[in-house]
Tab-separated table of C-alpha atoms and ligand atoms in Angstrom:
chain	number	residue	atom	x	y	z
T	7	VAL	CA	-24.494	53.505	-45.076
T	8	ARG	CA	-23.898	56.537	-46.995
T	9	ALA	CA	-22.384	57.078	-50.303
T	10	ALA	CA	-19.249	58.272	-48.836
T	11	ASP	CA	-18.978	55.832	-46.325
T	12	ALA	CA	-19.665	53.026	-49.005
T	13	GLN	CA	-16.966	54.775	-50.987
T	14	LYS	CA	-14.337	54.869	-48.242
T	15	ALA	CA	-14.965	50.971	-47.198
T	16	VAL	CA	-14.789	49.742	-50.625
T	17	ILE	CA	-11.530	51.878	-51.166
T	18	ASP	CA	-10.079	50.331	-48.085
T	19	VAL	CA	-10.870	46.710	-49.283
T	20	LYS	CA	-9.619	47.226	-52.430
T	21	ARG	CA	-6.250	48.824	-50.773
T	22	VAL	CA	-5.559	45.595	-49.723
T	23	GLY	CA	-5.679	43.801	-52.897
T	24	LYS	CA	-9.471	41.989	-52.798
T	25	LYS	CA	-11.031	41.639	-55.889
T	26	ILE	CA	-13.885	43.736	-55.742
T	27	GLY	CA	-17.829	42.623	-57.357
T	28	ILE	CA	-20.824	44.951	-57.820
T	29	VAL	CA	-24.587	43.906	-58.544
T	30	PRO	CA	-26.632	46.938	-59.767
T	31	THR	CA	-30.083	46.183	-58.760
T	32	MET	CA	-33.462	48.114	-58.159
T	33	GLY	CA	-34.333	45.542	-55.361
T	34	ALA	CA	-37.643	43.455	-55.110
T	35	LEU	CA	-35.246	40.820	-55.231
T	36	HIS	CA	-35.657	37.170	-57.206
T	37	ASP	CA	-33.586	34.406	-58.141
T	38	GLY	CA	-32.500	36.005	-61.213
T	39	HIS	CA	-30.597	38.988	-59.233
T	40	LEU	CA	-29.411	36.345	-56.638
T	41	SER	CA	-27.789	34.071	-59.372
T	42	LEU	CA	-25.572	37.517	-60.424
T	43	VAL	CA	-25.102	38.014	-56.729
T	44	GLU	CA	-23.930	34.428	-56.528
T	45	ALA	CA	-21.593	34.590	-59.376
T	46	SER	CA	-20.122	37.911	-57.566
T	47	VAL	CA	-19.633	35.795	-54.290
T	48	SER	CA	-18.027	33.107	-56.054
T	49	GLU	CA	-15.702	35.430	-58.124
T	50	CYS	CA	-14.609	38.264	-55.895
T	51	ASP	CA	-13.257	38.798	-52.344
T	52	TYR	CA	-15.772	41.415	-51.465
T	53	THR	CA	-19.418	41.866	-52.813
T	54	VAL	CA	-21.268	44.582	-52.915
T	55	VAL	CA	-25.370	45.016	-53.805
T	56	THR	CA	-26.808	47.925	-54.846
T	57	ILE	CA	-30.658	48.660	-54.398
T	58	PHE	CA	-31.721	51.633	-55.829
T	59	VAL	CA	-35.037	52.556	-57.908
T	60	ASN	CA	-33.539	55.108	-60.212
T	61	PRO	CA	-36.242	57.440	-60.595
T	62	ILE	CA	-34.611	59.058	-63.959
T	63	GLN	CA	-34.724	56.013	-65.841
T	64	PHE	CA	-38.458	56.040	-65.611
T	65	GLY	CA	-40.972	57.760	-67.865
T	66	PRO	CA	-43.461	60.335	-66.499
T	67	HIS	CA	-46.298	57.583	-67.285
T	68	GLU	CA	-44.149	54.534	-65.938
T	69	ASP	CA	-44.427	52.392	-62.405
T	70	LEU	CA	-41.878	54.517	-60.288
T	71	THR	CA	-44.464	55.125	-57.570
T	72	LYS	CA	-45.521	51.474	-57.604
T	73	TYR	CA	-42.480	49.425	-58.137
T	74	PRO	CA	-42.177	46.917	-55.830
T	75	ARG	CA	-39.878	47.437	-53.044
T	76	ASP	CA	-39.233	45.332	-50.092
T	77	LEU	CA	-35.762	46.341	-48.511
T	78	ASP	CA	-36.061	44.286	-45.220
T	79	LYS	CA	-36.599	40.783	-47.263
T	80	ASP	CA	-33.784	41.911	-49.805
T	81	HIS	CA	-31.332	42.255	-46.726
T	82	ARG	CA	-32.517	38.879	-45.274
T	83	SER	CA	-31.643	37.603	-49.036
T	84	LEU	CA	-28.554	38.895	-49.248
T	85	GLU	CA	-27.287	38.154	-46.063
T	86	ARG	CA	-27.876	34.629	-46.684
T	87	CYS	CA	-25.789	34.884	-49.852
T	88	GLY	CA	-22.582	36.010	-48.351
T	89	VAL	CA	-22.802	39.566	-49.753
T	90	ASP	CA	-20.616	42.261	-47.922
T	91	LEU	CA	-22.335	45.355	-48.235
T	92	VAL	CA	-25.213	46.434	-49.332
T	93	PHE	CA	-25.922	50.284	-50.540
T	94	ALA	CA	-29.448	51.526	-50.529
T	95	PRO	CA	-29.297	54.844	-51.045
T	96	THR	CA	-32.205	57.484	-51.264
T	97	PRO	CA	-33.025	59.518	-54.300
T	98	ASP	CA	-31.890	62.608	-52.459
T	99	GLU	CA	-28.717	61.462	-52.014
T	100	ILE	CA	-28.130	60.200	-55.244
T	101	TYR	CA	-29.527	63.166	-56.925
T	102	ALA	CA	-28.597	66.501	-54.781
T	103	PRO	CA	-31.255	69.354	-56.157
T	104	ARG	CA	-28.527	70.988	-58.122
T	105	HIS	CA	-27.671	67.460	-59.592
T	106	SER	CA	-27.549	68.461	-63.351
T	107	THR	CA	-24.853	66.497	-65.382
T	108	TYR	CA	-26.281	63.073	-67.401
T	109	VAL	CA	-24.293	60.459	-69.172
T	110	SER	CA	-25.319	60.614	-73.398
T	111	PRO	CA	-25.714	56.893	-73.717
T	112	PRO	CA	-23.823	54.937	-76.677
T	113	SER	CA	-25.666	54.713	-79.858
T	114	VAL	CA	-26.861	51.017	-79.108
T	115	ALA	CA	-29.386	52.920	-76.968
T	116	ASP	CA	-31.195	54.693	-79.930
T	117	ARG	CA	-33.191	51.598	-81.002
T	118	LEU	CA	-35.758	49.370	-79.373
T	119	GLU	CA	-36.626	50.130	-75.572
T	120	GLY	CA	-34.886	53.957	-76.469
T	121	VAL	CA	-37.214	54.315	-79.150
T	122	LEU	CA	-40.294	53.503	-76.955
T	123	ARG	CA	-38.762	54.882	-73.418
T	124	PRO	CA	-37.175	58.164	-74.350
T	125	GLY	CA	-34.537	58.820	-71.698
T	126	HIS	CA	-34.295	55.446	-70.305
T	127	PHE	CA	-30.872	54.893	-71.063
T	128	GLN	CA	-29.569	58.182	-70.340
T	129	GLY	CA	-31.064	57.475	-66.794
T	130	VAL	CA	-29.498	54.036	-66.726
T	131	ALA	CA	-26.255	55.000	-68.061
T	132	THR	CA	-26.219	58.049	-65.516
T	133	ILE	CA	-26.926	56.000	-62.484
T	134	VAL	CA	-24.487	53.290	-63.366
T	135	LEU	CA	-21.850	55.571	-63.930
T	136	LYS	CA	-22.459	57.158	-60.466
T	137	LEU	CA	-22.513	53.851	-59.053
T	138	PHE	CA	-19.285	52.487	-60.342
T	139	ASN	CA	-17.583	55.821	-59.185
T	140	ILE	CA	-19.400	55.134	-55.901
T	141	ILE	CA	-18.412	51.740	-55.403
T	142	PRO	CA	-14.889	51.426	-57.512
T	143	ALA	CA	-15.701	47.805	-58.062
T	144	ASP	CA	-13.645	45.521	-60.630
T	145	VAL	CA	-16.054	43.391	-61.784
T	146	ALA	CA	-19.972	44.429	-62.366
T	147	TYR	CA	-22.717	41.746	-63.022
T	148	PHE	CA	-25.457	42.321	-65.311
T	149	GLY	CA	-28.197	40.167	-66.271
T	150	GLN	CA	-29.098	39.084	-70.205
T	151	LYS	CA	-32.654	39.489	-69.419
T	152	ASP	CA	-32.088	43.435	-70.078
T	153	TYR	CA	-30.235	42.737	-73.197
T	154	GLN	CA	-29.879	46.052	-74.720
T	155	GLN	CA	-29.146	47.549	-71.371
T	156	SER	CA	-26.244	45.435	-71.034
T	157	ARG	CA	-24.882	46.449	-74.119
T	158	VAL	CA	-25.417	49.944	-73.414
T	159	VAL	CA	-23.212	49.543	-70.392
T	160	VAL	CA	-20.553	47.520	-72.095
T	161	ASP	CA	-20.521	50.204	-74.721
T	162	MET	CA	-20.069	52.883	-71.754
T	163	VAL	CA	-17.608	51.446	-70.317
T	164	ALA	CA	-15.518	50.901	-73.555
T	165	ASP	CA	-16.233	54.401	-74.593
T	166	LEU	CA	-15.145	55.877	-71.465
T	167	ASN	CA	-12.388	54.046	-70.540
T	168	LEU	CA	-14.061	53.075	-67.228
T	169	PRO	CA	-11.459	50.674	-65.203
T	170	ILE	CA	-14.029	47.739	-64.413
T	171	SER	CA	-15.109	44.725	-66.520
T	172	ILE	CA	-18.567	43.757	-67.350
T	173	GLN	CA	-20.170	40.243	-66.873
T	174	VAL	CA	-23.537	39.232	-68.437
T	175	CYS	CA	-25.173	36.633	-66.943
T	176	PRO	CA	-27.800	34.003	-67.853
T	177	THR	CA	-31.565	34.726	-67.651
T	178	LEU	CA	-33.385	32.867	-64.657
T	179	ARG	CA	-36.483	31.812	-65.835
T	180	GLU	CA	-39.557	30.256	-63.954
T	181	HIS	CA	-40.427	26.524	-64.563
T	182	ASP	CA	-43.232	27.642	-67.468
T	183	GLY	CA	-39.885	29.764	-69.087
T	184	LEU	CA	-41.347	33.047	-67.786
T	185	ALA	CA	-38.446	35.187	-67.408
T	186	MET	CA	-38.037	36.338	-63.652
T	187	SER	CA	-38.732	39.816	-63.045
T	188	SER	CA	-39.581	42.076	-60.146
T	189	ARG	CA	-42.672	43.240	-62.426
T	190	ASN	CA	-44.176	40.009	-62.517
T	191	VAL	CA	-45.982	40.548	-59.053
T	192	TYR	CA	-47.889	43.064	-61.386
T	193	LEU	CA	-49.804	39.841	-62.870
T	194	SER	CA	-53.030	38.468	-62.116
T	195	PRO	CA	-53.383	34.926	-62.273
T	196	HIS	CA	-54.910	35.031	-65.862
T	197	GLU	CA	-52.322	37.179	-67.022
T	198	ARG	CA	-49.283	35.176	-65.310
T	199	GLN	CA	-50.451	32.875	-67.746
T	200	ARG	CA	-50.488	34.403	-70.834
T	201	ALA	CA	-47.450	35.854	-70.035
T	202	THR	CA	-45.892	32.750	-71.049
T	203	GLY	CA	-46.449	33.523	-74.582
T	204	LEU	CA	-43.055	35.654	-74.343
T	205	SER	CA	-40.583	32.641	-73.767
T	206	GLU	CA	-42.668	30.742	-75.811
T	207	ALA	CA	-42.375	32.960	-78.812
T	208	LEU	CA	-38.859	32.821	-78.229
T	209	ASN	CA	-38.300	29.272	-78.053
T	210	ARG	CA	-40.140	28.865	-81.121
T	211	ALA	CA	-37.644	31.038	-82.825
T	212	ALA	CA	-34.896	29.252	-81.728
T	213	GLY	CA	-36.412	26.067	-82.706
T	214	MET	CA	-37.482	27.524	-86.303
T	215	PHE	CA	-33.464	28.290	-86.532
T	216	ARG	CA	-32.477	25.215	-85.284
T	217	ASP	CA	-34.742	23.873	-87.970
T	218	GLY	CA	-33.046	25.639	-90.958
T	219	GLU	CA	-35.346	28.797	-90.864
T	220	GLY	CA	-32.918	31.627	-91.435
T	221	ARG	CA	-35.119	34.403	-93.046
T	222	THR	CA	-36.232	36.917	-89.984
T	223	ARG	CA	-39.319	37.890	-91.648
T	224	ILE	CA	-40.524	34.409	-91.329
T	225	ILE	CA	-39.235	33.651	-87.753
T	226	ILE	CA	-40.735	36.757	-86.536
T	227	GLU	CA	-43.948	36.234	-88.121
T	228	GLU	CA	-44.415	32.966	-86.544
T	229	MET	CA	-43.519	34.516	-83.055
T	230	ARG	CA	-46.025	37.289	-83.142
T	231	LYS	CA	-48.669	34.459	-84.101
T	232	ARG	CA	-47.131	32.841	-80.797
T	233	LEU	CA	-47.898	35.759	-78.912
T	234	TYR	CA	-51.142	36.249	-80.030
T	235	ALA	CA	-52.010	32.566	-79.551
T	236	ALA	CA	-50.940	32.952	-75.849
T	237	GLY	CA	-53.468	36.028	-75.452
T	238	VAL	CA	-50.564	38.663	-75.850
T	239	ARG	CA	-52.042	41.417	-77.835
T	240	LYS	CA	-50.092	44.750	-77.085
T	241	ILE	CA	-46.785	44.010	-78.991
T	242	GLU	CA	-44.232	47.049	-79.165
T	243	TYR	CA	-41.611	44.948	-80.705
T	244	VAL	CA	-40.441	41.534	-82.072
T	245	GLU	CA	-36.976	41.654	-83.362
T	246	ILE	CA	-33.929	39.723	-84.349
T	247	VAL	CA	-31.120	41.736	-84.410
T	248	ASP	CA	-27.221	41.503	-84.665
T	249	PRO	CA	-25.792	41.158	-80.932
T	250	VAL	CA	-23.542	43.786	-80.994
T	251	THR	CA	-24.964	46.425	-82.816
T	252	LEU	CA	-28.463	45.799	-82.225
T	253	GLU	CA	-29.288	46.448	-85.803
T	254	PRO	CA	-32.106	44.339	-87.378
T	255	LEU	CA	-31.143	41.358	-89.536
T	256	ASP	CA	-32.874	39.820	-92.930
T	257	GLU	CA	-30.864	36.747	-91.936
T	258	ALA	CA	-30.154	35.187	-88.771
T	259	THR	CA	-27.015	33.722	-87.427
T	260	PRO	CA	-26.590	31.578	-84.524
T	261	PHE	CA	-25.451	34.573	-82.372
T	262	SER	CA	-28.889	36.623	-83.328
T	263	ILE	CA	-31.063	37.763	-80.694
T	264	ALA	CA	-34.560	37.619	-80.731
T	265	LEU	CA	-36.331	40.487	-78.410
T	266	ILE	CA	-39.699	41.164	-77.481
T	267	ALA	CA	-41.419	43.601	-75.551
T	268	ALA	CA	-45.314	43.709	-74.892
T	269	TYR	CA	-47.963	44.554	-72.387
T	270	VAL	CA	-49.818	41.463	-70.932
T	271	GLY	CA	-52.880	43.656	-69.317
T	272	LYS	CA	-50.887	46.701	-67.712
T	273	THR	CA	-47.357	45.242	-66.920
T	274	ARG	CA	-44.827	45.681	-69.939
T	275	LEU	CA	-42.671	42.743	-70.068
T	276	ILE	CA	-39.367	42.564	-72.102
T	277	ASP	CA	-37.529	39.074	-72.844
T	278	ASN	CA	-34.997	37.869	-75.604
T	279	MET	CA	-32.940	34.791	-76.292
T	280	ARG	CA	-29.755	34.173	-78.535
T	281	LEU	CA	-31.376	31.813	-81.505
T	282	GLY	CA	-28.156	29.547	-81.868
Y	301	AMP	P1	-33.279	45.391	-61.968
Y	301	AMP	O1	-33.352	45.212	-60.583
Y	301	AMP	O2	-34.699	45.094	-62.839
Y	301	AMP	O3	-32.723	46.540	-62.328
Y	301	AMP	O4	-32.270	44.106	-62.089
Y	301	AMP	C1	-30.871	44.368	-61.854
Y	301	AMP	C2	-30.314	43.115	-62.280
Y	301	AMP	O5	-30.642	41.732	-62.329
Y	301	AMP	C3	-30.280	43.593	-63.763
Y	301	AMP	O6	-28.666	43.440	-64.357
Y	301	AMP	C4	-30.839	42.586	-64.528
Y	301	AMP	O7	-30.713	42.140	-65.971
Y	301	AMP	C5	-30.528	41.378	-63.728
Y	301	AMP	N1	-31.611	40.497	-63.662
Y	301	AMP	C6	-33.468	40.666	-63.899
Y	301	AMP	N2	-33.689	39.646	-64.170
Y	301	AMP	C7	-33.226	38.581	-64.482
Y	301	AMP	C8	-33.406	37.235	-64.715
Y	301	AMP	N3	-34.473	36.733	-64.561
Y	301	AMP	N4	-32.012	36.511	-64.715
Y	301	AMP	C9	-30.858	37.083	-64.760
Y	301	AMP	N5	-30.524	38.236	-64.242
Y	301	AMP	C10	-31.748	39.398	-64.046
């Protein structure tokens, strides 16, 4: 469906008092995505899933062209979940030739991913606001997997007084702890093995905190050791931060978030966990 038609359909549903949920995704759907969809289907009367690989949130040397895409399979999965509308626009439909308006993201976008992926969160904030305007939903579902992204969206919604509530859902993991991600298909069997180092390091951090270690310097040092031991050598960051501001902490609390970004081979992976 076209943007204007999707918008009209949703406005019609809204008019009769139904609660509308939106789940924004880039497709290549896995069970992590589907857990957000299930939350929406169970809590809302009408669920819209958007599938759009947003070109403006990719850097010039990132994986935009080879990002996994499988629209037919995605449609079949979403049908089984009882989704009411799938909105999968083309880039031209979202970004007209003269498109030139962008959202300047909130300050939580300035650290971590924002430093390593300049412009990424401007791209995210812009597409999320556009999708919220096309699909005027009551609730939007995001994953904790992209923790900083969820913080950017929550702060944007507050700062711009958007009439939508944001629900952040837990990270779904494979049996060995690896956070589900569309990008996991890039991993060779050997890399797939090494990739478990991220969740191992995060679990170790939570374990150390549980056992009484509060000094983030010590915890981070141990996390780095774990990553190295697992064969994850290209670490971009390992941090323990305040859950709201994402500022680094000297002393951890149960609410602190440990975050990792690292390359396994050519694949960039991120993961995070609350310490307490
Ligand atoms: P993406 O398609 O990667 O843009 O992700 C779409 C939404 O699904 C985002 O809100 C992600 O945080 C969420 N998501 C991705 N992976 C997971 C996961 N393993 N568990 C829960 N949510 C996830």
